[in-house]
Coordinates of C-alpha atoms and ligand atoms in Angstrom, one line a residue:
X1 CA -0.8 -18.9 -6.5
X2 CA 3.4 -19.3 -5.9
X3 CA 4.7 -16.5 -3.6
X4 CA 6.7 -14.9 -6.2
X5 CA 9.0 -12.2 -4.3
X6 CA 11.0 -11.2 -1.6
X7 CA 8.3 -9.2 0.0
X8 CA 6.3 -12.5 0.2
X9 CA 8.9 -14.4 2.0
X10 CA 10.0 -11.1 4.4
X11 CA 6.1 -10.7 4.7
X12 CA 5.4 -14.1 5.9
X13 CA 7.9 -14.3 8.4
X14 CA 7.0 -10.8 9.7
X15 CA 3.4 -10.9 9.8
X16 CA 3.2 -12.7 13.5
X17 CA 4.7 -9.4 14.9
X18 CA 3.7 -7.0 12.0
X19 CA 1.2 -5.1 14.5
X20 CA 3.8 -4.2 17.2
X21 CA 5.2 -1.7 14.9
X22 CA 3.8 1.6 16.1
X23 CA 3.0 2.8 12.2
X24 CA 0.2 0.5 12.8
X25 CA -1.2 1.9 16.3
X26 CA -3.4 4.7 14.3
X27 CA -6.1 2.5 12.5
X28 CA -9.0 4.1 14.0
X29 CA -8.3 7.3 12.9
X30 CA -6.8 6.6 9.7
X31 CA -10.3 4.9 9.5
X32 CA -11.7 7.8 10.4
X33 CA -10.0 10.2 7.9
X34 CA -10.9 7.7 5.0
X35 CA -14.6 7.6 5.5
X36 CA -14.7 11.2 5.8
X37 CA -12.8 11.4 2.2
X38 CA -14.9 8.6 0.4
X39 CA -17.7 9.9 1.8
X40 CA -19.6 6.4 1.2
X41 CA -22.8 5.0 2.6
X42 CA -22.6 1.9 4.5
X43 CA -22.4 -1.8 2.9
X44 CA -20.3 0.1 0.3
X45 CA -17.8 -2.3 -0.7
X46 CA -13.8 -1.5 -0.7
X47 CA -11.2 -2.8 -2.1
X48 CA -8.0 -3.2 0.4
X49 CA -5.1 -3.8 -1.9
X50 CA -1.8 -5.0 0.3
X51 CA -4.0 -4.9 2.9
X52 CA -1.9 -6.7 5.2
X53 CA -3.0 -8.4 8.3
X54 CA -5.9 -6.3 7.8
X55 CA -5.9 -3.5 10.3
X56 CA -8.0 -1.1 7.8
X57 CA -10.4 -3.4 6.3
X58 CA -11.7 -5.5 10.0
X59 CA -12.0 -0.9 11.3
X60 CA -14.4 -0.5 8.5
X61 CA -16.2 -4.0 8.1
X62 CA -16.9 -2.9 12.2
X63 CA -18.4 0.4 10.9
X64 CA -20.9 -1.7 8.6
X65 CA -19.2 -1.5 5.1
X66 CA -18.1 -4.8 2.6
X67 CA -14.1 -5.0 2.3
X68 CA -12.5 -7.3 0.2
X69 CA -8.5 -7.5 1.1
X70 CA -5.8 -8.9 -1.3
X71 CA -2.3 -9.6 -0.3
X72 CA 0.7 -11.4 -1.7
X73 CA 1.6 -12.4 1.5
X74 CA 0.0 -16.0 2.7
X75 CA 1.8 -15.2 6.8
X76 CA -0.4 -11.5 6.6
X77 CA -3.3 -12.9 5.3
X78 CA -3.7 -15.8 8.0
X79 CA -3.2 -12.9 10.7
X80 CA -5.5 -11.0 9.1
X81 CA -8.4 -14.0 9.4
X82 CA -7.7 -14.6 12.8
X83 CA -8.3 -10.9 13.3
X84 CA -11.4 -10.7 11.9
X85 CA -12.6 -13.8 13.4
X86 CA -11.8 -12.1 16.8
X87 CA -13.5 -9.5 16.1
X88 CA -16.4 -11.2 14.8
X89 CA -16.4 -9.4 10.8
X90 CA -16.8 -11.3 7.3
X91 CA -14.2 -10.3 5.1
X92 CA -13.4 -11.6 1.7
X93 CA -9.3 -12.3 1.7
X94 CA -8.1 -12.7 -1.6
X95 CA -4.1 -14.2 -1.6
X96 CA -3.0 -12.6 -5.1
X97 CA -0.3 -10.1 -6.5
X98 CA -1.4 -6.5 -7.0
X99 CA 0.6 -6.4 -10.1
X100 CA -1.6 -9.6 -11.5
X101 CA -5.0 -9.0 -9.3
X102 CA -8.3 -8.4 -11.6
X103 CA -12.0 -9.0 -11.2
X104 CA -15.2 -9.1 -13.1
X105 CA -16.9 -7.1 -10.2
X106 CA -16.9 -3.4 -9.0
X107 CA -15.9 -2.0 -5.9
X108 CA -17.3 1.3 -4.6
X109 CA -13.9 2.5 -3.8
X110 CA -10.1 1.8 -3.1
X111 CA -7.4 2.1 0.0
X112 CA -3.7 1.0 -1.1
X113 CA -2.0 2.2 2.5
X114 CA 1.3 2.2 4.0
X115 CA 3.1 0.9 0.7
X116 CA 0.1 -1.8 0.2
X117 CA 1.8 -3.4 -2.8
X118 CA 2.8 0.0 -4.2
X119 CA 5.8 0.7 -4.5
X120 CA 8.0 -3.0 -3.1
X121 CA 9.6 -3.9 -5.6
X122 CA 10.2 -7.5 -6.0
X123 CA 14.0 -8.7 -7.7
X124 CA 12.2 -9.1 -11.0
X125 CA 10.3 -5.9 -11.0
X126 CA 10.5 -3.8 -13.4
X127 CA 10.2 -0.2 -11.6
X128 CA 8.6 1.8 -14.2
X129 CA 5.8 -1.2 -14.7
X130 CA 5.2 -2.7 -11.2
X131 CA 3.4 0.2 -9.3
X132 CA 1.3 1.3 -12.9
X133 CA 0.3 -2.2 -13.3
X134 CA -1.2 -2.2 -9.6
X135 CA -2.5 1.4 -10.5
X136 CA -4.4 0.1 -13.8
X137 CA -5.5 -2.9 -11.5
X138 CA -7.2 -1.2 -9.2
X139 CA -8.9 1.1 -11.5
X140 CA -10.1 -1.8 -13.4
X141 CA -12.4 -2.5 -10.5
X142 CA -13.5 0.5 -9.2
X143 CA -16.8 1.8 -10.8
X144 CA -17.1 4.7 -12.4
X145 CA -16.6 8.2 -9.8
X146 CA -15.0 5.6 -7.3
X147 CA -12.4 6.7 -5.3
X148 CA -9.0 5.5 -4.1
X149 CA -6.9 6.7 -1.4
X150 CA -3.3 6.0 -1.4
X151 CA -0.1 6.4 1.1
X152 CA 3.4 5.8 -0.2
X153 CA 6.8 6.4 0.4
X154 CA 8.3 10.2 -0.1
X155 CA 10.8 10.3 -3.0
X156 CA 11.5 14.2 -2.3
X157 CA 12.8 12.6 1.3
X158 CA 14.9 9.9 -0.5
X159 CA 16.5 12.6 -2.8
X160 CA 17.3 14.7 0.1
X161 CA 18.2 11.8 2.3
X162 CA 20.7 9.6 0.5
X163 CA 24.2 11.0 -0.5
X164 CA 26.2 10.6 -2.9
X165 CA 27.8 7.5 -1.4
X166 CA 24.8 5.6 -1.2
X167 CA 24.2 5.7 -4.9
X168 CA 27.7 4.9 -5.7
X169 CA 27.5 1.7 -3.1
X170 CA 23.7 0.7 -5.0
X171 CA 21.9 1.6 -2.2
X172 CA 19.8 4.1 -4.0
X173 CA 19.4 4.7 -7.7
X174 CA 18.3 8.3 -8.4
X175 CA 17.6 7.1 -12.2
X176 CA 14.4 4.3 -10.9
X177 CA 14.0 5.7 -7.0
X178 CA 14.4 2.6 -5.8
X179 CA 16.0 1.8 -2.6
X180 CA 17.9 -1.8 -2.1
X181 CA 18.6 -2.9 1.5
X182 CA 19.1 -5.6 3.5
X183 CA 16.6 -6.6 5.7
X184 CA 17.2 -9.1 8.5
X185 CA 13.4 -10.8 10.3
X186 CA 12.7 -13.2 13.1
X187 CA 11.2 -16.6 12.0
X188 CA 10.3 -20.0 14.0
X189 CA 13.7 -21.4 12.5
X190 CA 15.9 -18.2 13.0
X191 CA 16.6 -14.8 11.7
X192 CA 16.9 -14.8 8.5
X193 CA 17.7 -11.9 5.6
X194 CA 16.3 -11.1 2.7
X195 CA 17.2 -8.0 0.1
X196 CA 14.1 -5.9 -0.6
X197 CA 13.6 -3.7 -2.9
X198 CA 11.3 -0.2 -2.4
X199 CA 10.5 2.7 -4.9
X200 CA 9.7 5.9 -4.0
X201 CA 7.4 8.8 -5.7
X202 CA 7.6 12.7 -5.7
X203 CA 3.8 13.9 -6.3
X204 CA 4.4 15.1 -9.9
X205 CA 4.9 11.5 -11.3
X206 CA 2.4 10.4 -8.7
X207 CA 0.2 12.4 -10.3
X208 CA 1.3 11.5 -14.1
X209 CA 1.0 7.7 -13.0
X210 CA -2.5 7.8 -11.6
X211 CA -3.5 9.9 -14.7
X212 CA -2.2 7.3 -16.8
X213 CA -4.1 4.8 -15.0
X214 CA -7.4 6.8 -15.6
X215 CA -7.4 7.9 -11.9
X216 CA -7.5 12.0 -11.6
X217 CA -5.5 13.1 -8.0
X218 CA -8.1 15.2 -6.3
X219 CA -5.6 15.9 -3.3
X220 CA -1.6 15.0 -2.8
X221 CA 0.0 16.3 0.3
X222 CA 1.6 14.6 3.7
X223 CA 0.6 11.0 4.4
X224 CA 2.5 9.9 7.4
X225 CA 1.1 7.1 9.5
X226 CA 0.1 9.1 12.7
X227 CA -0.2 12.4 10.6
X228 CA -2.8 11.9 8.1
X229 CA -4.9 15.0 7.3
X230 CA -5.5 17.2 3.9
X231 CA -2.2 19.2 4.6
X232 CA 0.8 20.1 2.7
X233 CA 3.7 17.4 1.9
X234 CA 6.1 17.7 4.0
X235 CA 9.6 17.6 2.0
X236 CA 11.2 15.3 4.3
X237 CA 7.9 13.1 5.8
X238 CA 8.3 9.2 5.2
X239 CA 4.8 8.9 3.3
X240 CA 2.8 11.1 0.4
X241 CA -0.6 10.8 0.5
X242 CA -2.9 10.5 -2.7
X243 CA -6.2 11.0 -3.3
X244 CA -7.7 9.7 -6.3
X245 CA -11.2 9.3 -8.6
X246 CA -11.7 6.9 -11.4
X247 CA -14.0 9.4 -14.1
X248 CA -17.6 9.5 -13.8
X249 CA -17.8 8.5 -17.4
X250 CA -15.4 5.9 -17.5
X251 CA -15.8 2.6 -18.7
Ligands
SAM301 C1 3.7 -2.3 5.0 S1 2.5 -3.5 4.7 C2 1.0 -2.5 4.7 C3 -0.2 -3.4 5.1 C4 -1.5 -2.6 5.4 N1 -2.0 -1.9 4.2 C5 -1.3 -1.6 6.5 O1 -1.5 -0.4 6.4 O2 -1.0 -2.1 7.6 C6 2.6 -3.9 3.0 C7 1.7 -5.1 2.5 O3 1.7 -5.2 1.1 C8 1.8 -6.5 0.7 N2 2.3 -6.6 -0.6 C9 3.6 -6.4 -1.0 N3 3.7 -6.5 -2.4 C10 2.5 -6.9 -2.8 C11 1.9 -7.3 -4.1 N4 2.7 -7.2 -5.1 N5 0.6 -7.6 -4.1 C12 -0.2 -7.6 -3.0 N6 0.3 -7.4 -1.8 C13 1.6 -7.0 -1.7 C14 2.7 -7.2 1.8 O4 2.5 -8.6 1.8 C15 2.2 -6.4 3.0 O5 1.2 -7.1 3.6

């Protein structure tokens, strides 16, 4: 697979230092919250899309269940199996775009977390196709009653955040959500930048989009990395949470 987009490339040259960011220094509880939600028994298989250098899916292989993790992002995925090697867990890494990902076989439920694909946009993107496309992707897979939990970033905190400046200067369109900045990372050869594109949601068309993709939203509400819980959104939090079944009678 070619690395298509600019979240690839800033991914790649990220990844060595992605788990000093302290968003990522709450996996065990996030872990925690998650198996309480999807309710599973173990060897349950779970699907991990943009999962990253893995953080969620080498917690839950530990606690006995089968995680499959796909990423677009070669640098994240190579952290990620180091990680698990470490830590002594088989996981099933799969280097693919969320947007393009689909499988024969049926996972048991879903995480997408901490903008996992959903929602970074690359240059080509179309906003109002890339994040359903991943939606419908993931519901493909999941068997019927499945569930998929979901964090993503807060457009009610993007409308009230960004002025009227920034969306005359293009830095954030209030027609697609999407917000385009510059983004400077560290690499073996130098810093280097690279514009990225991200999309936000407010939880009405989160729940419009999950519908369309044949997922009903049991629970929307706060989602912050370090604040996860069934709770109220937050109008100005970073992340909205979704929680999400695929039908019973689906097919
Ligand atoms: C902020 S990180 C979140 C990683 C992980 N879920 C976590 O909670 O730490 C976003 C991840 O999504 C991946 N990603 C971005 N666009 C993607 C796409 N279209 N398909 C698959 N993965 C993608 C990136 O490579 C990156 O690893």
């Amino acid at each position: 697979m070619t690395e298509r987009n600019e979240w690839a490339e800033f991914f790649n040259g990220h990844a060595p230092v992605y788990m000093d960011n302290s968003f990522t220094k709450n996996t065990v509880q996030e872990v925690d919250f998650v198996l309480q939600e999807l309710s599973l028994p173990k060897h349950s298989h779970i699907l991990d899309t943009g999962c990253g250098t893995g953080r969620h899916a080498i917690e839950l292989a530990k606690r006995g269940y089968r995680v499959t993790g796909v990423d677009i992002s070669s640098g994240m995925l190579a952290e990620a199996e180091k990680a698990a090697r470490e830590a002594e867990v088989k996981i099933t890494w799969v280097h693919a775009d969320a947007a393009r990902f689909s499988s024969t076989y049926l996972f048991d439920a879903g995480i997408c977390l901490c903008e996992g694909a959903f929602g970074l946009l690359g240059k080509d993107d179309d906003p109002f196709e890339h994040d359903i496309n991943i939606l419908r992707n993931i519901g493909s897979v999941l068997k019927p009653g499945a569930r998929l939990i979901s964090t993503t970033l807060n457009g009610c905190r993007m409308i009230r955040q960004f002025s009227q400046e920034d969306v005359i200067k293009g830095q954030f369109n209030p027609v697609t959500m999407v917000e385009t900045s510059e983004m400077e990372y560290n690499t073996p050869e130098g810093q280097k930048s690279v514009l990225l594109r991200e999309r936000g949601y407010v939880p009405t068309e989160l729940v419009m989009l999950f519908r369309l993709a044949g997922l009903e939203v049991e629970h929307i509400g706060g989602g912050t990395a370090g604040n996860w819980g069934r709770r109220p959104l937050d109008l100005d939090e970073m992340e909205v949470m979704v929680i999400a079944r695929k039908a019973a009678n689906a097919a």
